[in-house]
PDB file of C-alpha atoms in Angstrom:
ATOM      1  CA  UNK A 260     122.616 111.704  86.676  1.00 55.00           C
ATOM      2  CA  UNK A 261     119.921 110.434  84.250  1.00 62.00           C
ATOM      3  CA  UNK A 262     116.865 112.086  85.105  1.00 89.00           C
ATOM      4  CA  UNK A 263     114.920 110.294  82.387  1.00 95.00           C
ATOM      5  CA  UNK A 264     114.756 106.148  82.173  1.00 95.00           C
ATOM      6  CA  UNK A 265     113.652 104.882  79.138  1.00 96.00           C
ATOM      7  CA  UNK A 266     113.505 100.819  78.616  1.00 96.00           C
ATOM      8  CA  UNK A 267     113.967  98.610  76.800  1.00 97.00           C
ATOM      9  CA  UNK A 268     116.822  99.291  74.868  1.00 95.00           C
ATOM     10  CA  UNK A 269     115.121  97.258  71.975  1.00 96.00           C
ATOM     11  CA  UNK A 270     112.172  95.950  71.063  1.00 97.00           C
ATOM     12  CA  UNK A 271     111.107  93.600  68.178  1.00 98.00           C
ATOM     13  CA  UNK A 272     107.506  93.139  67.520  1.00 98.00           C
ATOM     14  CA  UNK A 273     105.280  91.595  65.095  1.00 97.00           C
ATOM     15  CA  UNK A 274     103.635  93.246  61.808  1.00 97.00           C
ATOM     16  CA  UNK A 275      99.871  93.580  63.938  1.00 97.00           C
ATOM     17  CA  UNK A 276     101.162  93.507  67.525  1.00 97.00           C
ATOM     18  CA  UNK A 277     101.507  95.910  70.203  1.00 97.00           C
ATOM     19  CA  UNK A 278     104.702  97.583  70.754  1.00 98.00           C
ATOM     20  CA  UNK A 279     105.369  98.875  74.711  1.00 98.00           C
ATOM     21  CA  UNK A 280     107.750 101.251  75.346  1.00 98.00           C
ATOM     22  CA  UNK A 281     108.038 102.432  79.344  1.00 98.00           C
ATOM     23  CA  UNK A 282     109.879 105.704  81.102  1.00 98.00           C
ATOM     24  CA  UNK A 283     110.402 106.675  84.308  1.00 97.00           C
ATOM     25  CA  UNK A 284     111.301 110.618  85.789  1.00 96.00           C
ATOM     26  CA  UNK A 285     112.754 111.829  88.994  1.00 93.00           C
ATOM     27  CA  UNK A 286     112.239 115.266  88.766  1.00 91.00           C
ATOM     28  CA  UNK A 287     108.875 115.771  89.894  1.00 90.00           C
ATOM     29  CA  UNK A 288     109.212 119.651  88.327  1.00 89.00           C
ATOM     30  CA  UNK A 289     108.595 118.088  84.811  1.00 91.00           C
ATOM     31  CA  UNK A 290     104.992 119.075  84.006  1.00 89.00           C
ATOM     32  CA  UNK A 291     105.496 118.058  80.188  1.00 90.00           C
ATOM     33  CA  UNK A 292     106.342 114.439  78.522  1.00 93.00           C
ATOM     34  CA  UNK A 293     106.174 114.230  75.035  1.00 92.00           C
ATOM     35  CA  UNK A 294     107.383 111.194  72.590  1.00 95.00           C
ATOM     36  CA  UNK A 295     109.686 111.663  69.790  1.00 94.00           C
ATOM     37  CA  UNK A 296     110.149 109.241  66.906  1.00 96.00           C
ATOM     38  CA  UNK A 297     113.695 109.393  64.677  1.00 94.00           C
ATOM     39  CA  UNK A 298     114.788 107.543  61.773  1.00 94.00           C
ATOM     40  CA  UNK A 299     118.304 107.010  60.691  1.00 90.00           C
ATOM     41  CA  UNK A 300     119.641 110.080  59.514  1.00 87.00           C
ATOM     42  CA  UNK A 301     116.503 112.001  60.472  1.00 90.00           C
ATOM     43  CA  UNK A 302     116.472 114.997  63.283  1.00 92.00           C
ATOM     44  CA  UNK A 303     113.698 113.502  66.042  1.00 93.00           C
ATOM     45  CA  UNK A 304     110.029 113.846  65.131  1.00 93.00           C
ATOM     46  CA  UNK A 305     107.262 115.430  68.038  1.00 90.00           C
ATOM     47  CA  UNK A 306     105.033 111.774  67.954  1.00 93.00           C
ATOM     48  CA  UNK A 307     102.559 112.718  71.254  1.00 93.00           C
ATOM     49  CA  UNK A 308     102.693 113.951  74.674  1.00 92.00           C
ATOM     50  CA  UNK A 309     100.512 114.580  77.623  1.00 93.00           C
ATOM     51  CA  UNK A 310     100.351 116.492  80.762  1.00 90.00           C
ATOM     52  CA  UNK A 311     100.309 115.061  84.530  1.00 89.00           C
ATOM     53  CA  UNK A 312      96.721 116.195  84.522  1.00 90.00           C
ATOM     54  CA  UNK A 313      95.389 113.151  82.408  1.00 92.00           C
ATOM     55  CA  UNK A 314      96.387 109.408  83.045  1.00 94.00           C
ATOM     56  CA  UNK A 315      95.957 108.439  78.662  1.00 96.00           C
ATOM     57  CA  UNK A 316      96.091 110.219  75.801  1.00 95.00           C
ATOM     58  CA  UNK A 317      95.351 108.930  72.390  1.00 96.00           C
ATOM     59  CA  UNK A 318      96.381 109.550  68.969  1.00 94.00           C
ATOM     60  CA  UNK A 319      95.508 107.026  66.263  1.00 96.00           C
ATOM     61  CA  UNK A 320      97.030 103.960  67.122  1.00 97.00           C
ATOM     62  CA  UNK A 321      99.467 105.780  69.373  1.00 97.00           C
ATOM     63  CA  UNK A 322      98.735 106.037  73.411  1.00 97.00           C
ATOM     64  CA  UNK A 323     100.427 107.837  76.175  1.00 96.00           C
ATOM     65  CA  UNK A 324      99.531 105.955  79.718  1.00 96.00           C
ATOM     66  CA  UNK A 325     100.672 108.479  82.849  1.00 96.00           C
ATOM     67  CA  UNK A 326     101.141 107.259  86.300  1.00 95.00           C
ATOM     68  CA  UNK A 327     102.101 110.597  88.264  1.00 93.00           C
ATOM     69  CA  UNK A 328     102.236 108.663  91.367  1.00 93.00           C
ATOM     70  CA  UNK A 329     104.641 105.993  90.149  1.00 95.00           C
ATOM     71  CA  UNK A 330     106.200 109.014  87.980  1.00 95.00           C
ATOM     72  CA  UNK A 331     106.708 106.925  85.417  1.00 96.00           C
ATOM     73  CA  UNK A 332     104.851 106.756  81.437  1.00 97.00           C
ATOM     74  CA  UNK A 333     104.609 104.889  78.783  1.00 98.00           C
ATOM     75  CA  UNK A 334     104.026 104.923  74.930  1.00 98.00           C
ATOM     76  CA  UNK A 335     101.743 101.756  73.601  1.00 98.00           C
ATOM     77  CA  UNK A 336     101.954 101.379  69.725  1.00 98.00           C
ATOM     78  CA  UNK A 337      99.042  99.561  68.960  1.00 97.00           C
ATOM     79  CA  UNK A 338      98.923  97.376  65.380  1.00 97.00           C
ATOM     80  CA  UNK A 339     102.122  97.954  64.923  1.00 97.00           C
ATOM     81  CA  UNK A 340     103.592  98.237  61.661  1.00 97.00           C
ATOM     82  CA  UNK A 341     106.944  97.808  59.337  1.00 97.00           C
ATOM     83  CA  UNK A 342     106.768 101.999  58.943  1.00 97.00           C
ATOM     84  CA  UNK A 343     106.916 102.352  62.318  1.00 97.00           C
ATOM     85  CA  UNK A 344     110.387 101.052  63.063  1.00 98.00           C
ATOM     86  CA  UNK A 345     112.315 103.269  63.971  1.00 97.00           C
ATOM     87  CA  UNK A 346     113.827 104.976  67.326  1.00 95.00           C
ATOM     88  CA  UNK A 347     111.732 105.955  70.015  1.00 97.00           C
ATOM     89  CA  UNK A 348     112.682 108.891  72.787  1.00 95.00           C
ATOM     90  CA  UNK A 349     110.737 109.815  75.721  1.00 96.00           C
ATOM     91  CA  UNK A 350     111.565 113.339  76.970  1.00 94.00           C
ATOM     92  CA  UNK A 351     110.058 115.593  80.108  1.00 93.00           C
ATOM     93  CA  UNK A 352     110.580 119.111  80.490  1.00 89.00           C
ATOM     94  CA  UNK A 353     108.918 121.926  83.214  1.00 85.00           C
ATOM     95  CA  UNK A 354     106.925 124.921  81.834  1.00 77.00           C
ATOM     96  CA  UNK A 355     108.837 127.893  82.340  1.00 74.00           C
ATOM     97  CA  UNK A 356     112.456 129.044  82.218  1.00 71.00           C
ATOM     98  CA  UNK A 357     113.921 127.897  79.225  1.00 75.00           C
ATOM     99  CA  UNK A 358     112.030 124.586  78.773  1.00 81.00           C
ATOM    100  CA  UNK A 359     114.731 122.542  77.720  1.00 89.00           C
ATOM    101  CA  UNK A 360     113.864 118.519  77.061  1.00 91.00           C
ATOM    102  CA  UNK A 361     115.511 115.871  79.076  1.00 93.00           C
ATOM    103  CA  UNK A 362     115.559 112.837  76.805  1.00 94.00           C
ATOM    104  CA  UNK A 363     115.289 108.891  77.775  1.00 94.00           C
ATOM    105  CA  UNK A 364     118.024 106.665  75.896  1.00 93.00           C
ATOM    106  CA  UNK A 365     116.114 105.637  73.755  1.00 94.00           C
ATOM    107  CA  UNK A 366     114.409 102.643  72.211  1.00 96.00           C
ATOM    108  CA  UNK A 367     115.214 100.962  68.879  1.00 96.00           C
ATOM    109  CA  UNK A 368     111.782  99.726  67.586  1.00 98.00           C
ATOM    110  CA  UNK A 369     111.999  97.114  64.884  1.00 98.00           C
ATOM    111  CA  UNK A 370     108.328  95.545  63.450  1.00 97.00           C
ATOM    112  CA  UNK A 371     108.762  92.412  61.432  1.00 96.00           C
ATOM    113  CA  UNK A 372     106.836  91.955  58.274  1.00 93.00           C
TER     114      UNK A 372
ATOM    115  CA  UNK B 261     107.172 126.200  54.127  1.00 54.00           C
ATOM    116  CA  UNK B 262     110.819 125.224  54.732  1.00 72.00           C
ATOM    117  CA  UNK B 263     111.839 123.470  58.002  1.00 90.00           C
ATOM    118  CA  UNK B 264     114.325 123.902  60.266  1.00 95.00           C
ATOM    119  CA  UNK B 265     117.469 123.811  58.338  1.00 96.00           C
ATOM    120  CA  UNK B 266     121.065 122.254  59.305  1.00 97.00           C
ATOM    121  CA  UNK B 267     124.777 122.542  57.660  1.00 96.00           C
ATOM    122  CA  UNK B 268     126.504 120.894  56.828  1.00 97.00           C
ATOM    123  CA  UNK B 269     124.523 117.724  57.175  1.00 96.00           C
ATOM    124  CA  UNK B 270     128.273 115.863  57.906  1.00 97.00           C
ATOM    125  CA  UNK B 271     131.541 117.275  58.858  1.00 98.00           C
ATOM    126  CA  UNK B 272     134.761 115.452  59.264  1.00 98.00           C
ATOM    127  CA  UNK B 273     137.688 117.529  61.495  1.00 98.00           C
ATOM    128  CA  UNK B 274     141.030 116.418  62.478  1.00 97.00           C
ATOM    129  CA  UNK B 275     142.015 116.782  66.174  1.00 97.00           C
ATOM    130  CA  UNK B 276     142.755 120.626  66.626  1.00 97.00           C
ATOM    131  CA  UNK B 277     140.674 122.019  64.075  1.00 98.00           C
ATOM    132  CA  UNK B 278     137.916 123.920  64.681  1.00 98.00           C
ATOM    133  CA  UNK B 279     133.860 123.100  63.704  1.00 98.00           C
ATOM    134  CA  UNK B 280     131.449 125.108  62.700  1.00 98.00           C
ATOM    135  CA  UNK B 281     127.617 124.340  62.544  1.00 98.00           C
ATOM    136  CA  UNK B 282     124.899 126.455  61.888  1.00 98.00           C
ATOM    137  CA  UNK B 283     121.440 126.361  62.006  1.00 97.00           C
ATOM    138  CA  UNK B 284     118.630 128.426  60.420  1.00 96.00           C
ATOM    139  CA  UNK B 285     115.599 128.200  62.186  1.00 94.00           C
ATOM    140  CA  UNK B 286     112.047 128.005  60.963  1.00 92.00           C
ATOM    141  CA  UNK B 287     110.246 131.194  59.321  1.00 88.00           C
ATOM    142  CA  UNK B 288     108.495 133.123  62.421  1.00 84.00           C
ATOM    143  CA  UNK B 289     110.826 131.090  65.139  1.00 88.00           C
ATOM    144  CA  UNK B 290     113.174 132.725  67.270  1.00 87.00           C
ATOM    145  CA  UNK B 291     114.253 130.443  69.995  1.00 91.00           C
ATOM    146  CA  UNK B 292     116.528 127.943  69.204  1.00 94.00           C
ATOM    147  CA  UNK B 293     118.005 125.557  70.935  1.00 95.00           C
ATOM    148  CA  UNK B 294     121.258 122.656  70.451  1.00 97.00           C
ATOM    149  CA  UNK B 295     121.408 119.275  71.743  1.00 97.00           C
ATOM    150  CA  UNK B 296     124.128 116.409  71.159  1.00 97.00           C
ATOM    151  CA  UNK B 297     123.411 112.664  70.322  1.00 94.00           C
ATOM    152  CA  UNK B 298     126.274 110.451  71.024  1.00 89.00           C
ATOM    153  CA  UNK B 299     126.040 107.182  69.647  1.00 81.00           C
ATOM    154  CA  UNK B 300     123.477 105.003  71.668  1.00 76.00           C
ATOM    155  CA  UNK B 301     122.241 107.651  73.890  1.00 80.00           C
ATOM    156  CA  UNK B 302     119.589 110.103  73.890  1.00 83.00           C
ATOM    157  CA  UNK B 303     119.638 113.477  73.024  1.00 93.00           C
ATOM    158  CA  UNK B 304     121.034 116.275  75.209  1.00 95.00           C
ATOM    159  CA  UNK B 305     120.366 119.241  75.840  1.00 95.00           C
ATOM    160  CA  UNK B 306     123.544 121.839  75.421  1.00 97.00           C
ATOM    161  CA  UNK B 307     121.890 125.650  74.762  1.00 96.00           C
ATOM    162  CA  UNK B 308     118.882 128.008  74.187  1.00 94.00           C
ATOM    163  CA  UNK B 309     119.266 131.328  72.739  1.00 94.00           C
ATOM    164  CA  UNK B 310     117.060 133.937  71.630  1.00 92.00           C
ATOM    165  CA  UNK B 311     118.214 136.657  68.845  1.00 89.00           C
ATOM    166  CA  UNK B 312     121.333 137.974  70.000  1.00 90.00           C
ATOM    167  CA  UNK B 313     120.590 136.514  73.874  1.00 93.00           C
ATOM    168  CA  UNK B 314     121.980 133.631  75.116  1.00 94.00           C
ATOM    169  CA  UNK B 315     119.436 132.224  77.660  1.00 92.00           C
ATOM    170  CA  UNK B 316     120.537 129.146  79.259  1.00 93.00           C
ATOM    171  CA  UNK B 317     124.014 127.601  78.817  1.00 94.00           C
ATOM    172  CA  UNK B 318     123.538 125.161  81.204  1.00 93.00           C
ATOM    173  CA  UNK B 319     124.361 122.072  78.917  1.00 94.00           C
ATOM    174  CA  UNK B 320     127.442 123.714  77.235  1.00 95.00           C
ATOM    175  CA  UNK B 321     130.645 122.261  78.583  1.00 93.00           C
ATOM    176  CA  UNK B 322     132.808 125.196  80.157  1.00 89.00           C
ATOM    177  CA  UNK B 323     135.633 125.286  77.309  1.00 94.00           C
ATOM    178  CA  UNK B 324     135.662 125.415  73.616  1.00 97.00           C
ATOM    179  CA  UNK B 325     132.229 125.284  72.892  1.00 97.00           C
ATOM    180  CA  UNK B 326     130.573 128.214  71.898  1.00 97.00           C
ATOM    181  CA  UNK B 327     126.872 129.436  70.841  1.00 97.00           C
ATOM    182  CA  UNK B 328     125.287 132.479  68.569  1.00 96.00           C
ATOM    183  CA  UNK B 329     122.206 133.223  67.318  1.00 95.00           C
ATOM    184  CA  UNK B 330     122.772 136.938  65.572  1.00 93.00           C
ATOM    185  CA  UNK B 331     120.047 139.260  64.522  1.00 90.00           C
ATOM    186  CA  UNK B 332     121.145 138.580  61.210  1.00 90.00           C
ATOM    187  CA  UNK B 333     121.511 134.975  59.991  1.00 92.00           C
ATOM    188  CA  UNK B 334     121.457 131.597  61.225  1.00 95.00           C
ATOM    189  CA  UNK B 335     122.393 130.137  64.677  1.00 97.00           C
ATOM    190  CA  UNK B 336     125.699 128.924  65.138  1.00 98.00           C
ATOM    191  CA  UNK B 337     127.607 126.299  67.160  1.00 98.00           C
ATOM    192  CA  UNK B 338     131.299 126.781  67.336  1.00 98.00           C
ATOM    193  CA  UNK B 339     133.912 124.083  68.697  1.00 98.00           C
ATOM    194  CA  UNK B 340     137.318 124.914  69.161  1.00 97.00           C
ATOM    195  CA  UNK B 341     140.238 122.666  68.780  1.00 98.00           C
ATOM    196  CA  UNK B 342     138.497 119.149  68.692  1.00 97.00           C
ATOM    197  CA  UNK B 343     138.633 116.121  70.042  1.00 96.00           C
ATOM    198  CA  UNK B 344     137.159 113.123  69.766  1.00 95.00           C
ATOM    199  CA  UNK B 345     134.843 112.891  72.137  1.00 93.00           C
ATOM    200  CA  UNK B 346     132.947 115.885  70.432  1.00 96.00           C
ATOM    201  CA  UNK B 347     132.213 113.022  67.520  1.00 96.00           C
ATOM    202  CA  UNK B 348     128.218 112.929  67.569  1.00 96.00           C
ATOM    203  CA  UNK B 349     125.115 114.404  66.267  1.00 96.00           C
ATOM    204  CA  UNK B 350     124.123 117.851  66.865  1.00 98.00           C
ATOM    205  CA  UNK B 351     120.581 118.763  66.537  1.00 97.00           C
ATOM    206  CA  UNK B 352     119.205 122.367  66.770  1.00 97.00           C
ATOM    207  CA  UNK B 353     115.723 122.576  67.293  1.00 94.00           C
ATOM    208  CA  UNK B 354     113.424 126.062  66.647  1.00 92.00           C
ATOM    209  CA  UNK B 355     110.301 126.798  68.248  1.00 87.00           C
ATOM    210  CA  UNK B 356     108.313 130.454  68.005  1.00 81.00           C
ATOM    211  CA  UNK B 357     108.462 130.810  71.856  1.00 69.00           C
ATOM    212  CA  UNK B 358     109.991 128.650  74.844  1.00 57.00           C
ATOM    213  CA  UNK B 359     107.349 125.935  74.461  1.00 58.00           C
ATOM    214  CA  UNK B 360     108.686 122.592  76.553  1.00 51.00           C
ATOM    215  CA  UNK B 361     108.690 120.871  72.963  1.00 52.00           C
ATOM    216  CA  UNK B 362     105.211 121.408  72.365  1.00 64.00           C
ATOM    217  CA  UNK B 363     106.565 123.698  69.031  1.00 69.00           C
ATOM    218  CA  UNK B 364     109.960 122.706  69.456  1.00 85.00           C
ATOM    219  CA  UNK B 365     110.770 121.509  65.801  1.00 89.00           C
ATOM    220  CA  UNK B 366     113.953 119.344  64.801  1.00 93.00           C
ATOM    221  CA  UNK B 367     116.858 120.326  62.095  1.00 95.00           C
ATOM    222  CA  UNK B 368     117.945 116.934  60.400  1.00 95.00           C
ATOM    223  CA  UNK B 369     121.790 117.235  62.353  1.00 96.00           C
ATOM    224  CA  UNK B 370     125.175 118.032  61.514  1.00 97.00           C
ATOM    225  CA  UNK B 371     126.872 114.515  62.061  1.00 96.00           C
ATOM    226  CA  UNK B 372     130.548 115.100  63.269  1.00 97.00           C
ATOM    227  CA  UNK B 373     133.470 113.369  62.575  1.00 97.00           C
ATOM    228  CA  UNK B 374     136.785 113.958  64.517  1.00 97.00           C
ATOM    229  CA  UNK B 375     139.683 111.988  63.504  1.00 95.00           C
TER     230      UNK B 375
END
């Protein structure tokens, strides 16, 4: 049972344009959602992540959009560049116990020059 | 201010033979945790210990797989007699305190190889 969505399984984009990435949860215990970014032969790398309690969060050119009634989110890369290509994970977790991640499938981001 | 540490970075076993990955987490951290990557999918989650506790197992498939994180020493992720299937990446992660990934940092991953 995959308790995390994560589409699409690839995305090509544009040096400059905006790069969408979209999740959806089932477990509405999952109080946490943060974004990791991995590149090959890399471990994953903590990007952003937000809490149910706010609908955005921004970092840089980086945006989390949360819809808690639609339980789904979504990462929005904005001026997207050749650096960022790379693999994208979304991932939810619930405070407490032992906080283990649930991780999406992933999405391989590639940004042409 | 060294990060989480992984080896060996790749490992190649014959069917049988037994694996061994270990994992030193960061300076301060003492939860750690171990996920698999198998090609195309996302990360999963397989154990969380604490020095000398296991905590939650839940991930951990019921045979050959086995998890320690002594008092003394690095974390480490056994596999008895191997198959296959157990080709993938395994990631530990270290955080200072169960933190939901909000300090959980990433070791680079042991890539295994069964043949």
């Amino acid at each position: 049972q995959q308790q995390v969505k994560q589409s699409p399984q690839s995305l090509i984009v544009q040096k400059g344009g905006i790069s969408i990435i979209n999740c959806a949860y089932e477990n509405t215990a999952f109080d946490y959602f943060p974004w990791y970014q991995q590149f090959p032969g890399k471990g994953p790398a903590l990007l952003i992540a937000i809490r149910p309690d706010v609908s955005e969060k921004k970092e840089g050119r980086f945006t989390i959009s949360f819809n808690k009634s639609a339980k789904q989110f979504s990462l929005h890369i904005m001026d997207s560049q050749p650096g960022d290509s790379a693999t994208y994970f979304c991932a939810a977790t619930t405070q407490g116990g032992s906080e283990k991640l649930v991780f999406g499938k992933g999405t391989k981001l590639t940004v042409n020059p | 201010n060294a990060g989480v540490m992984q080896n060996p970075r790749h490992l190649v076993r014959r069917r049988g033979q037994e694996a061994r990955l270990r994992c030193s987490p960061m300076k301060g951290h003492s939860h750690v945790y171990w996920y698999r990557q198998l090609p195309e999918e996302g990360l999963k989650f397989m154990v969380y210990l604490q020095k000398e506790n296991i905590i939650d197992e839940s991930g951990m498939p019921k045979e050959r797989f086995s998890a320690e994180f002594p008092k003394e020493g690095p974390s480490i992720l056994r596999i008895q007699q191997v198959v296959r299937g157990d080709s993938a990446a395994y990631f530990c992660a270290s955080s200072p305190q169960a933190s939901g990934g909000r300090g959980q940092f990433f070791g680079p991953g042991t890539r295994l190889t069964v043949l």
